[in-house]
PDB file of C-alpha atoms in Angstrom:
ATOM      1  CA  MET N 159      -7.697   0.960  15.122  1.00  0.00           C
ATOM      2  CA  SER N 160      -5.576   4.037  14.879  1.00  0.00           C
ATOM      3  CA  LEU N 161      -5.191   4.829  10.964  1.00  0.00           C
ATOM      4  CA  THR N 162      -2.987   7.814  10.018  1.00  0.00           C
ATOM      5  CA  PHE N 163      -3.330   8.721   6.515  1.00  0.00           C
ATOM      6  CA  PHE N 164      -0.125   9.625   4.247  1.00  0.00           C
ATOM      7  CA  GLY N 165      -1.690  10.364   1.028  1.00  0.00           C
ATOM      8  CA  LYS N 166      -3.325   8.787  -2.234  1.00  0.00           C
ATOM      9  CA  ASP N 167      -1.975   8.621  -5.767  1.00  0.00           C
ATOM     10  CA  PRO N 168      -1.636  12.405  -6.473  1.00  0.00           C
ATOM     11  CA  GLN N 169      -3.205  12.119  -9.918  1.00  0.00           C
ATOM     12  CA  SER N 170      -6.080   9.984  -9.292  1.00  0.00           C
ATOM     13  CA  ASP N 171      -9.935  10.900  -8.985  1.00  0.00           C
ATOM     14  CA  ASP N 172     -12.062   9.860  -5.901  1.00  0.00           C
ATOM     15  CA  LYS N 173     -13.023   6.646  -7.590  1.00  0.00           C
ATOM     16  CA  ASP N 174      -9.630   5.249  -8.127  1.00  0.00           C
ATOM     17  CA  CYS N 175      -7.467   6.259  -5.577  1.00  0.00           C
ATOM     18  CA  PRO N 176      -4.689   3.953  -4.444  1.00  0.00           C
ATOM     19  CA  SER N 177      -3.807   5.155  -1.010  1.00  0.00           C
ATOM     20  CA  VAL N 178      -1.540   4.563   1.886  1.00  0.00           C
ATOM     21  CA  TRP N 179      -1.880   4.641   5.635  1.00  0.00           C
ATOM     22  CA  VAL N 180      -0.119   3.481   8.900  1.00  0.00           C
ATOM     23  CA  ASP N 181      -1.700   1.734  11.403  1.00  0.00           C
ATOM     24  CA  ASP N 182      -0.161   2.502  14.945  1.00  0.00           C
ATOM     25  CA  GLU N 183      -2.022   0.191  17.121  1.00  0.00           C
ATOM     26  CA  ALA N 184      -1.465  -2.989  14.749  1.00  0.00           C
ATOM     27  CA  ARG N 185       2.035  -1.481  13.797  1.00  0.00           C
ATOM     28  CA  GLU N 186       1.532  -2.149  10.048  1.00  0.00           C
ATOM     29  CA  PHE N 187       1.481  -0.347   6.794  1.00  0.00           C
ATOM     30  CA  VAL N 188      -2.167  -0.262   5.182  1.00  0.00           C
ATOM     31  CA  PHE N 189      -2.246  -0.114   1.384  1.00  0.00           C
ATOM     32  CA  GLN N 190      -4.982   0.583  -0.909  1.00  0.00           C
ATOM     33  CA  GLY N 191      -4.270  -0.398  -4.527  1.00  0.00           C
ATOM     34  CA  TRP N 192      -5.285  -2.016  -7.884  1.00  0.00           C
ATOM     35  CA  ASP N 193      -5.932  -5.790  -7.907  1.00  0.00           C
ATOM     36  CA  ALA N 194      -2.993  -7.553  -9.793  1.00  0.00           C
ATOM     37  CA  LEU N 195      -3.954  -8.860 -12.938  1.00  0.00           C
ATOM     38  CA  GLU N 196      -3.980 -12.711 -13.657  1.00  0.00           C
ATOM     39  CA  GLU N 197      -0.585 -12.338 -15.593  1.00  0.00           C
ATOM     40  CA  LEU N 198       1.068 -10.308 -12.580  1.00  0.00           C
ATOM     41  CA  LEU N 199      -0.544 -12.887  -9.868  1.00  0.00           C
ATOM     42  CA  ALA N 200       0.830 -15.910 -11.970  1.00  0.00           C
ATOM     43  CA  THR N 201       4.197 -14.463 -12.249  1.00  0.00           C
ATOM     44  CA  CYS N 202       4.178 -13.588  -8.566  1.00  0.00           C
ATOM     45  CA  ARG N 203       3.153 -16.961  -7.671  1.00  0.00           C
ATOM     46  CA  ALA N 204       5.921 -18.521  -9.869  1.00  0.00           C
ATOM     47  CA  GLN N 205       8.281 -16.841  -7.489  1.00  0.00           C
ATOM     48  CA  GLY N 206       6.811 -17.840  -4.268  1.00  0.00           C
ATOM     49  CA  PRO N 207       3.265 -18.834  -2.796  1.00  0.00           C
ATOM     50  CA  VAL N 208       0.566 -16.108  -2.219  1.00  0.00           C
ATOM     51  CA  PRO N 209      -1.144 -17.705   0.824  1.00  0.00           C
ATOM     52  CA  ASP N 210      -4.994 -17.492   1.463  1.00  0.00           C
ATOM     53  CA  GLY N 211      -5.661 -14.242   3.112  1.00  0.00           C
ATOM     54  CA  GLU N 212      -2.982 -12.348   1.143  1.00  0.00           C
ATOM     55  CA  SER N 213      -3.110 -10.299  -1.875  1.00  0.00           C
ATOM     56  CA  VAL N 214      -0.937  -8.855  -4.371  1.00  0.00           C
ATOM     57  CA  VAL N 215      -1.949  -5.205  -5.184  1.00  0.00           C
ATOM     58  CA  ARG N 216      -0.407  -2.543  -7.557  1.00  0.00           C
ATOM     59  CA  LEU N 217       0.664   0.739  -6.568  1.00  0.00           C
ATOM     60  CA  PRO N 218       1.926   3.491  -8.957  1.00  0.00           C
ATOM     61  CA  PHE N 219       5.577   4.719  -8.678  1.00  0.00           C
ATOM     62  CA  LYS N 220       4.231   8.433  -8.346  1.00  0.00           C
ATOM     63  CA  MET N 221       3.040   7.320  -4.616  1.00  0.00           C
ATOM     64  CA  ALA N 222       6.554   6.860  -3.649  1.00  0.00           C
ATOM     65  CA  ASP N 223       6.785  10.157  -1.634  1.00  0.00           C
ATOM     66  CA  GLN N 224       3.616   9.271   0.439  1.00  0.00           C
ATOM     67  CA  ILE N 225       5.179   5.375   1.097  1.00  0.00           C
ATOM     68  CA  ARG N 226       8.153   7.181   2.311  1.00  0.00           C
ATOM     69  CA  LYS N 227       6.594   9.319   4.558  1.00  0.00           C
ATOM     70  CA  ALA N 228       4.796   6.348   5.905  1.00  0.00           C
ATOM     71  CA  CYS N 229       7.873   4.445   6.340  1.00  0.00           C
ATOM     72  CA  ASP N 230       9.585   7.571   7.863  1.00  0.00           C
ATOM     73  CA  ALA N 231       6.559   7.867  10.283  1.00  0.00           C
ATOM     74  CA  ALA N 232       6.972   4.173  11.115  1.00  0.00           C
ATOM     75  CA  ALA N 233      10.566   4.465  11.875  1.00  0.00           C
ATOM     76  CA  ALA N 234      10.199   7.594  13.855  1.00  0.00           C
ATOM     77  CA  HIS N 235       8.112   5.580  16.388  1.00  0.00           C
ATOM     78  CA  GLY N 236      10.525   2.918  16.584  1.00  0.00           C
ATOM     79  CA  TYR N 237       8.540   0.122  14.695  1.00  0.00           C
ATOM     80  CA  ASP N 238      10.609  -2.685  13.587  1.00  0.00           C
TER      81      ASP N 238
END
């Protein structure tokens, strides 16, 4: 697995740090975020299934720059 780190929540500490990576080998984004609370999870499930093996996570808007950089890097590599 080849992960490229693009950053974490710029206002987080070392214990609470949503983060974003790109897995170049799997050609996937990897997000570390806060678990969805039951109310949010129920709202998501009402709009469509959340299958076993998938999760709903929350990331703060202030991480847009790190997420954008990860998207730009993936696009530069020609990932679909």
